[in-house]
Coordinates of C-alpha atoms in Angstrom, one line a residue:
X1 CA -22.6 3.4 49.5
X2 CA -23.7 4.6 50.0
X3 CA -22.7 7.5 48.0
X4 CA -25.9 7.5 45.9
X5 CA -28.1 7.6 49.0
X6 CA -26.2 10.6 50.4
X7 CA -26.4 12.5 47.1
X8 CA -30.2 12.0 46.7
X9 CA -30.9 13.0 50.3
X10 CA -30.0 16.6 49.4
X11 CA -31.0 18.8 46.5
X12 CA -28.8 18.1 43.5
X13 CA -27.7 21.6 43.2
X14 CA -26.7 22.1 46.8
X15 CA -23.0 21.3 46.9
X16 CA -22.2 23.3 50.0
X17 CA -22.3 21.2 53.0
X18 CA -22.9 18.1 50.9
X19 CA -19.5 16.3 50.5
X20 CA -21.0 13.6 48.4
X21 CA -22.4 16.0 45.8
X22 CA -19.0 17.9 45.8
X23 CA -17.3 14.6 45.3
X24 CA -19.4 13.8 42.3
X25 CA -18.7 17.2 40.9
X26 CA -14.9 16.6 41.2
X27 CA -15.3 13.2 39.6
X28 CA -17.2 14.7 36.7
X29 CA -14.5 17.3 36.2
X30 CA -11.7 14.7 36.2
X31 CA -13.5 12.4 33.9
X32 CA -14.2 15.3 31.5
X33 CA -10.4 16.0 31.5
X34 CA -9.7 12.4 30.5
X35 CA -12.3 12.4 27.7
X36 CA -10.7 15.6 26.4
X37 CA -7.2 14.2 26.6
X38 CA -8.3 11.1 24.8
X39 CA -9.7 13.2 21.9
X40 CA -6.6 15.5 21.9
X41 CA -4.1 12.7 21.6
X42 CA -6.1 10.7 19.1
X43 CA -6.4 13.8 16.9
X44 CA -2.7 14.5 17.2
X45 CA -2.0 11.0 15.8
X46 CA -4.5 11.2 12.9
X47 CA -3.4 14.5 11.5
X48 CA 0.1 13.1 11.2
X49 CA -1.0 10.0 9.2
X50 CA 0.0 11.6 5.9
X51 CA 3.5 12.2 7.2
X52 CA 3.8 8.7 8.6
X53 CA 2.5 7.2 5.4
X54 CA 5.2 9.1 3.4
X55 CA 7.8 8.2 6.0
X56 CA 7.1 4.5 5.8
X57 CA 6.4 4.5 2.0
X58 CA 3.1 2.7 2.5
X59 CA 0.4 2.4 -0.2
X60 CA -3.2 2.9 0.8
X61 CA -3.8 -0.8 1.3
X62 CA -0.5 -1.1 3.2
X63 CA -1.6 1.7 5.5
X64 CA -4.9 0.0 5.9
X65 CA -3.2 -3.1 7.1
X66 CA -1.0 -1.2 9.5
X67 CA -4.1 0.5 10.9
X68 CA -5.4 -3.0 11.7
X69 CA -2.9 -2.8 14.5
X70 CA -4.9 -0.1 16.2
X71 CA -8.1 -2.2 15.6
X72 CA -6.6 -5.4 16.9
X73 CA -5.0 -3.9 20.0
X74 CA -8.2 -2.1 20.9
X75 CA -10.6 -4.9 20.4
X76 CA -8.5 -7.3 22.5
X77 CA -8.2 -4.7 25.2
X78 CA -11.9 -3.9 25.1
X79 CA -12.7 -7.5 25.7
X80 CA -10.5 -7.5 28.8
X81 CA -11.2 -4.1 30.1
X82 CA -14.6 -5.0 31.6
X83 CA -13.0 -7.6 33.7
X84 CA -10.2 -5.3 34.7
X85 CA -12.7 -2.6 35.8
X86 CA -14.7 -5.1 37.8
X87 CA -11.5 -6.3 39.6
X88 CA -9.6 -3.0 40.0
X89 CA -12.3 -0.4 39.4
X90 CA -12.9 1.8 36.4
X91 CA -11.0 4.8 37.8
X92 CA -7.5 3.1 38.2
X93 CA -7.9 1.5 34.8
X94 CA -8.7 4.9 33.2
X95 CA -5.6 6.4 34.8
X96 CA -3.3 3.5 33.8
X97 CA -4.6 3.6 30.2
X98 CA -4.0 7.3 30.1
X99 CA -0.3 6.8 30.9
X100 CA 0.0 4.1 28.3
X101 CA -1.8 6.1 25.6
X102 CA 0.5 9.1 26.3
X103 CA 3.6 7.0 26.0
X104 CA 2.5 5.0 22.9
X105 CA 1.5 8.0 20.8
X106 CA 5.2 8.8 20.2
X107 CA 6.0 5.3 18.7
X108 CA 4.5 5.6 15.2
X109 CA 7.0 8.4 14.3
X110 CA 9.9 6.1 15.1
X111 CA 8.9 3.6 12.4
X112 CA 10.1 3.3 8.8
X113 CA 8.2 0.2 7.6
X114 CA 4.6 -0.9 7.4
X115 CA 5.3 -3.9 9.6
X116 CA 6.9 -1.8 12.3
X117 CA 4.1 0.7 12.1
X118 CA 1.5 -2.0 12.5
X119 CA 3.3 -3.5 15.6
X120 CA 3.5 -0.2 17.5
X121 CA -0.1 0.6 16.6
X122 CA -1.1 -2.6 18.4
X123 CA 0.2 -0.9 21.6
X124 CA -1.4 2.4 20.8
X125 CA -4.7 0.6 20.0
X126 CA -4.6 -1.3 23.3
X127 CA -4.3 1.9 25.3
X128 CA -7.0 3.7 23.2
X129 CA -9.5 0.8 23.5
X130 CA -8.8 0.4 27.2
X131 CA -9.2 4.0 28.2
X132 CA -12.5 4.4 26.2
X133 CA -14.2 1.4 27.8
X134 CA -13.0 2.4 31.3
X135 CA -14.0 6.1 30.9
X136 CA -17.4 5.2 29.6
X137 CA -18.0 2.7 32.3
X138 CA -17.1 5.3 34.9
X139 CA -19.2 7.9 33.2
X140 CA -22.3 5.8 33.1
X141 CA -22.0 5.1 36.8
X142 CA -21.6 8.8 37.5
X143 CA -24.5 9.8 35.3
X144 CA -26.7 7.4 37.2
X145 CA -25.6 8.7 40.5
X146 CA -26.1 12.3 39.5
X147 CA -29.5 11.5 38.0
X148 CA -28.9 13.9 35.2
X149 CA -28.5 13.0 31.5
X150 CA -25.0 14.5 31.1
X151 CA -23.4 11.7 29.1
X152 CA -23.2 13.8 25.9
X153 CA -21.1 16.4 27.8
X154 CA -18.3 13.8 28.3
X155 CA -18.3 13.0 24.6
X156 CA -18.4 16.8 23.9
X157 CA -15.1 17.0 25.8
X158 CA -13.7 14.3 23.6
X159 CA -14.7 16.3 20.5
X160 CA -13.3 19.5 21.9
X161 CA -10.1 17.7 22.7
X162 CA -10.0 16.3 19.1
X163 CA -10.7 19.8 17.7
X164 CA -7.8 21.2 19.7
X165 CA -5.4 18.4 18.8
X166 CA -6.3 18.6 15.1
X167 CA -6.0 22.4 15.2
X168 CA -2.6 22.3 16.8
X169 CA -1.5 19.6 14.4
X170 CA -2.6 21.8 11.5
X171 CA -0.6 24.7 12.8
X172 CA 2.6 22.8 13.1
X173 CA 2.2 20.3 10.3
X174 CA 4.4 22.2 7.8
X175 CA 7.0 23.4 10.3
X176 CA 7.5 20.6 12.9
X177 CA 8.4 17.0 12.2
X178 CA 6.0 14.2 13.2
X179 CA 8.6 12.9 15.6
X180 CA 8.9 16.2 17.5
X181 CA 5.1 16.7 17.5
X182 CA 4.2 13.3 18.8
X183 CA 6.9 13.4 21.5
X184 CA 5.5 16.7 22.7
X185 CA 2.1 15.1 22.9
X186 CA 3.5 12.4 25.1
X187 CA 4.7 15.1 27.5
X188 CA 1.4 16.9 27.5
X189 CA -0.5 13.6 28.0
X190 CA 1.6 12.6 31.0
X191 CA 1.3 16.0 32.7
X192 CA -2.5 16.0 32.3
X193 CA -2.8 12.5 33.5
X194 CA -0.7 13.4 36.6
X195 CA -2.9 16.4 37.3
X196 CA -6.4 14.7 36.9
X197 CA -5.5 11.1 37.8
X198 CA -5.3 11.5 41.6
X199 CA -8.9 12.6 41.8
X200 CA -10.0 9.4 40.2
X201 CA -7.7 7.3 42.3
X202 CA -8.9 8.9 45.6
X203 CA -12.6 8.3 44.9
X204 CA -14.3 5.0 44.1
X205 CA -16.9 5.0 41.3
X206 CA -20.4 5.5 42.7
X207 CA -22.5 2.4 42.6
X208 CA -26.0 3.1 41.2
X209 CA -28.9 1.3 42.9
X210 CA -30.1 -0.3 39.7
X211 CA -26.6 -1.8 39.1
X212 CA -26.7 -3.4 42.5
X213 CA -30.2 -4.7 41.8
X214 CA -29.1 -6.1 38.5
X215 CA -26.1 -7.8 40.2
X216 CA -28.5 -9.5 42.7
X217 CA -30.9 -10.6 40.0
X218 CA -28.4 -12.8 38.1
X219 CA -27.5 -13.0 34.4
X220 CA -29.1 -10.7 31.9
X221 CA -32.2 -12.0 30.1
X222 CA -32.0 -12.9 26.4
X223 CA -34.2 -9.9 25.6
X224 CA -31.9 -7.5 27.4
X225 CA -28.9 -8.9 25.6
X226 CA -30.5 -8.4 22.2
X227 CA -31.4 -4.9 23.0
X228 CA -27.9 -4.1 24.2
X229 CA -26.5 -5.7 21.1
X230 CA -28.9 -3.5 19.0
X231 CA -27.6 -0.3 20.6
X232 CA -24.0 -1.6 20.2
X233 CA -24.6 -2.0 16.5
X234 CA -26.0 1.5 16.3
X235 CA -22.9 2.8 18.0
X236 CA -20.8 0.7 15.6
X237 CA -22.4 2.2 12.5
X238 CA -21.7 5.8 13.7
X239 CA -18.3 5.2 15.1
X240 CA -17.3 3.7 11.8
X241 CA -17.8 7.1 10.3
X242 CA -16.0 8.9 13.1
X243 CA -12.9 6.6 12.7
X244 CA -13.0 6.9 8.9
X245 CA -13.1 10.7 8.9
X246 CA -10.4 10.9 11.6
X247 CA -7.9 8.7 9.7
X248 CA -8.8 9.3 6.1
X249 CA -10.5 12.7 6.0
X250 CA -7.2 14.6 6.1
X251 CA -5.7 12.4 3.4
X252 CA -8.9 12.9 1.2
X253 CA -8.6 16.6 1.4
X254 CA -4.9 16.7 0.7
X255 CA -4.7 13.9 -1.9
X256 CA -8.0 14.2 -3.8
X257 CA -8.8 17.9 -3.5
X258 CA -5.1 19.1 -3.2
X259 CA -5.7 21.1 -0.1
X260 CA -2.8 22.7 1.8
X261 CA -1.7 20.4 4.7
X262 CA -2.9 23.0 7.2
X263 CA -6.3 23.2 5.6
X264 CA -6.5 19.4 5.3
X265 CA -5.7 19.0 9.0
X266 CA -8.4 21.6 9.8
X267 CA -10.9 19.3 8.2
X268 CA -10.9 17.0 11.1
X269 CA -10.8 20.0 13.5
X270 CA -14.0 21.3 11.9
X271 CA -15.6 17.9 12.1
X272 CA -14.7 17.6 15.8
X273 CA -16.0 21.2 16.4
X274 CA -19.4 20.3 14.9
X275 CA -19.6 17.1 17.0
X276 CA -18.8 19.1 20.1
X277 CA -21.4 21.7 19.4
X278 CA -24.0 18.9 18.7
X279 CA -23.1 17.1 21.9
X280 CA -23.3 20.3 24.0
X281 CA -26.9 20.5 22.9
X282 CA -27.5 16.8 23.3
X283 CA -29.3 16.9 26.6
X284 CA -31.7 19.5 25.3
X285 CA -32.3 17.5 22.1
X286 CA -33.1 14.4 24.1
X287 CA -35.5 16.2 26.3
X288 CA -37.3 17.8 23.4
X289 CA -37.1 15.2 20.6
X290 CA -36.7 12.0 22.6
X291 CA -34.3 9.2 22.0
X292 CA -35.8 7.8 18.7
X293 CA -36.1 11.1 16.9
X294 CA -32.6 12.1 18.0
X295 CA -31.2 8.9 16.6
X296 CA -33.1 9.0 13.4
X297 CA -32.5 12.7 12.7
X298 CA -28.8 12.4 13.5
X299 CA -28.3 9.4 11.3
X300 CA -30.1 11.0 8.4
X301 CA -28.2 14.2 8.7
X302 CA -24.9 12.5 8.9
X303 CA -25.7 10.4 5.8
X304 CA -26.5 13.5 3.7
X305 CA -23.4 15.3 5.0
X306 CA -21.0 12.5 4.3
X307 CA -22.3 12.2 0.7
X308 CA -21.4 15.8 0.3
X309 CA -18.0 15.5 2.1
X310 CA -17.0 12.5 0.0
X311 CA -18.1 13.5 -3.4
X312 CA -17.8 17.3 -3.4
X313 CA -15.5 18.7 -6.1
X314 CA -14.0 21.5 -4.0
X315 CA -12.3 21.7 -0.6
X316 CA -14.8 24.1 0.9
X317 CA -17.8 22.0 0.0
X318 CA -16.1 18.9 1.4
X319 CA -15.4 20.8 4.6
X320 CA -19.1 21.8 4.8
X321 CA -20.0 18.1 4.4
X322 CA -17.6 17.1 7.2
X323 CA -19.3 19.7 9.5
X324 CA -22.8 18.5 8.7
X325 CA -21.6 14.9 9.3
X326 CA -20.2 15.8 12.7
X327 CA -23.5 17.4 13.7
X328 CA -25.4 14.3 12.7
X329 CA -23.2 11.8 14.4
X330 CA -22.7 13.9 17.5
X331 CA -25.2 12.3 19.9
X332 CA -25.8 8.8 18.5
X333 CA -22.8 7.1 20.1
X334 CA -23.3 8.6 23.6
X335 CA -27.0 7.9 23.5
X336 CA -26.4 4.3 22.5
X337 CA -23.8 3.6 25.1
X338 CA -25.7 5.3 27.9
X339 CA -28.9 3.4 26.9
X340 CA -27.0 0.1 27.0
X341 CA -25.6 1.0 30.4
X342 CA -29.0 1.9 31.7
X343 CA -30.3 -1.5 30.6
X344 CA -27.4 -3.7 31.7
X345 CA -25.0 -1.7 33.9
X346 CA -21.2 -2.1 33.3
X347 CA -21.8 -5.2 31.2
X348 CA -23.9 -3.2 28.8
X349 CA -21.4 -0.4 28.6
X350 CA -18.6 -2.9 27.9
X351 CA -20.6 -4.7 25.2
X352 CA -21.9 -1.5 23.4
X353 CA -18.5 0.2 23.7
X354 CA -16.7 -2.8 22.3
X355 CA -19.0 -2.9 19.3
X356 CA -19.0 0.8 18.9
X357 CA -15.3 1.5 19.2
X358 CA -14.7 -1.7 17.1
X359 CA -16.5 0.2 14.3
X360 CA -14.3 3.2 14.8
X361 CA -11.2 1.1 14.6
X362 CA -12.2 -1.4 11.9
X363 CA -13.6 1.4 9.7
X364 CA -10.2 3.0 8.7
X365 CA -8.6 -0.3 7.4
X366 CA -11.8 -1.1 5.5
X367 CA -11.7 2.4 3.9
X368 CA -8.0 1.7 2.9
X369 CA -8.9 -1.5 1.1
X370 CA -11.9 0.1 -0.6
X371 CA -9.8 3.1 -1.6
X372 CA -7.3 0.7 -3.4
X373 CA -10.1 -1.2 -5.1
X374 CA -12.2 1.9 -6.2
X375 CA -11.1 5.3 -4.9
X376 CA -11.0 7.1 -1.6
X377 CA -14.1 9.3 -2.3
X378 CA -16.1 6.2 -3.2
X379 CA -14.8 4.4 -0.1
X380 CA -15.9 7.3 2.1
X381 CA -19.5 7.0 0.9
X382 CA -19.8 3.8 3.0
X383 CA -19.9 6.2 6.0
X384 CA -23.1 7.6 4.6
X385 CA -24.5 4.1 4.1
X386 CA -23.8 3.1 7.7
X387 CA -25.1 6.4 9.1
X388 CA -28.4 5.7 7.2
X389 CA -28.4 2.2 8.7
X390 CA -28.0 3.7 12.2
X391 CA -31.1 5.9 11.6
X392 CA -33.1 2.8 10.6
X393 CA -31.9 0.8 13.6
X394 CA -32.7 3.7 15.9
X395 CA -36.2 3.8 14.6
X396 CA -36.5 0.0 15.0
X397 CA -35.4 0.4 18.7
X398 CA -38.2 2.8 19.5
X399 CA -40.1 0.2 21.6
X400 CA -36.9 -1.4 23.1
X401 CA -37.3 -0.4 26.7
X402 CA -36.8 -2.7 29.6
X403 CA -35.2 0.0 31.8
X404 CA -35.4 3.8 31.8
X405 CA -32.7 5.7 29.8
X406 CA -29.7 7.0 31.6

C-alpha cells in the first residue's frame, strides 16, 4: 500500500516523477476501455434482437422467456463475483469476464429455437453480470484512491460504447447477417481485451484507507445495510429502464411505429448518446446540485421522457423521448453504486450492482410479458413509473449519510 499513501503525498495532477499517480492514470484508461467494450458488445447484441426473434420464430412472450436466460446467468454470477474479486482481485476477474463476454456474444445467432436461445443467453448473461460487478468494484477503489468523483466518466464510456455498437449495428443491419455481425464482434472484443487486459493484470487494485478501516471494524451495521439496499433499489429502478430500452426500444420503433431497421437501431444509439452526454457532465452536476437534487431531477426527467417515447405517435417524437430518458437516467446508476461503495466498500458495490443490474436484466422479460398481455407501448410506460419511483427514493435518501460520498 501503500499505493494510496504514495498518491496523496504528491499533488494529484503531478504525474511526472510520481509513478503511483501514473499507475492510477493507466488503470483509469484500461478500466475505461473495458466499460466501453462492455457497452459496445451489449449494444451489438440488442440491435440484433429483431433478427434473432425472426430467426427463432419466437413470440413476444417466448422472447421474454429466452431473455430470462440473460437475467438468470447474470444474477447467479453477480452473487459469486464479489467472492471471486476478494479471492483473485477485481482486475483478473474483469479480464476473464471480458474474454467470456466476447466469445459468448456470437452464440445467439447460432440458435433456431427459443429453448436454445435461452440456454446460450445464460452464458452471455453470466459474462455480462460478472464483468459489470468486477469493473464497478475496481472503479470504486480507483475513484477512492484518486480522490476525484470520476465514477460517471466510466459509465459515460459504457454509453459511448453502446452508442458506437448500436450505430454500427444500424449501419449493417440490412446488409449483414446477424451471424456475421456477432462473429465480428467476438473478434473485436478479444482484440480489445488483449490490448487493455495486461494493464489490469500487472497492477493490483488500489486499496482505499476507508475500505481497510471497514475491514478492521467487522460486519456492517444494520443501518449501513439498509442504506446500501436503498441505493441498490434506486439503481434497480433506473437500470430497469436502461435494459428495457436496450432490448425492446428497437423493436418498438420497428414494430409499432414502422421505422426502417436502420432508424430503429439508431434509437438505442441516440439513447446511449444522451446518457453519455449526461454522464460526462455528471461530476459538474453533482458539485453544483448535490446528490439529492441530481437523483430527483434525473428520475423526474426520465419519467417524462419515457412517457413520450412509449406513447408518441411518430418515430421522431419517440426518438426525442428516448433522448430525454437517456439524459434523465444518465447519472442515477453511477451515483447510487458509488454511494454504496463509499458506505460499505466492495460489499456495498456488489450489493448495489447486483440489485441494479438485476433490474436491467429482469426488466426486458417483464416488458415481454406485459407486451403480450397489453401492448409494447403500454409495457414501456412501466419504465416511466420506476424512474419516478427512483426520484422519490432519491429524495428519501437525502439524509442517509454514514460516510462521505465517493
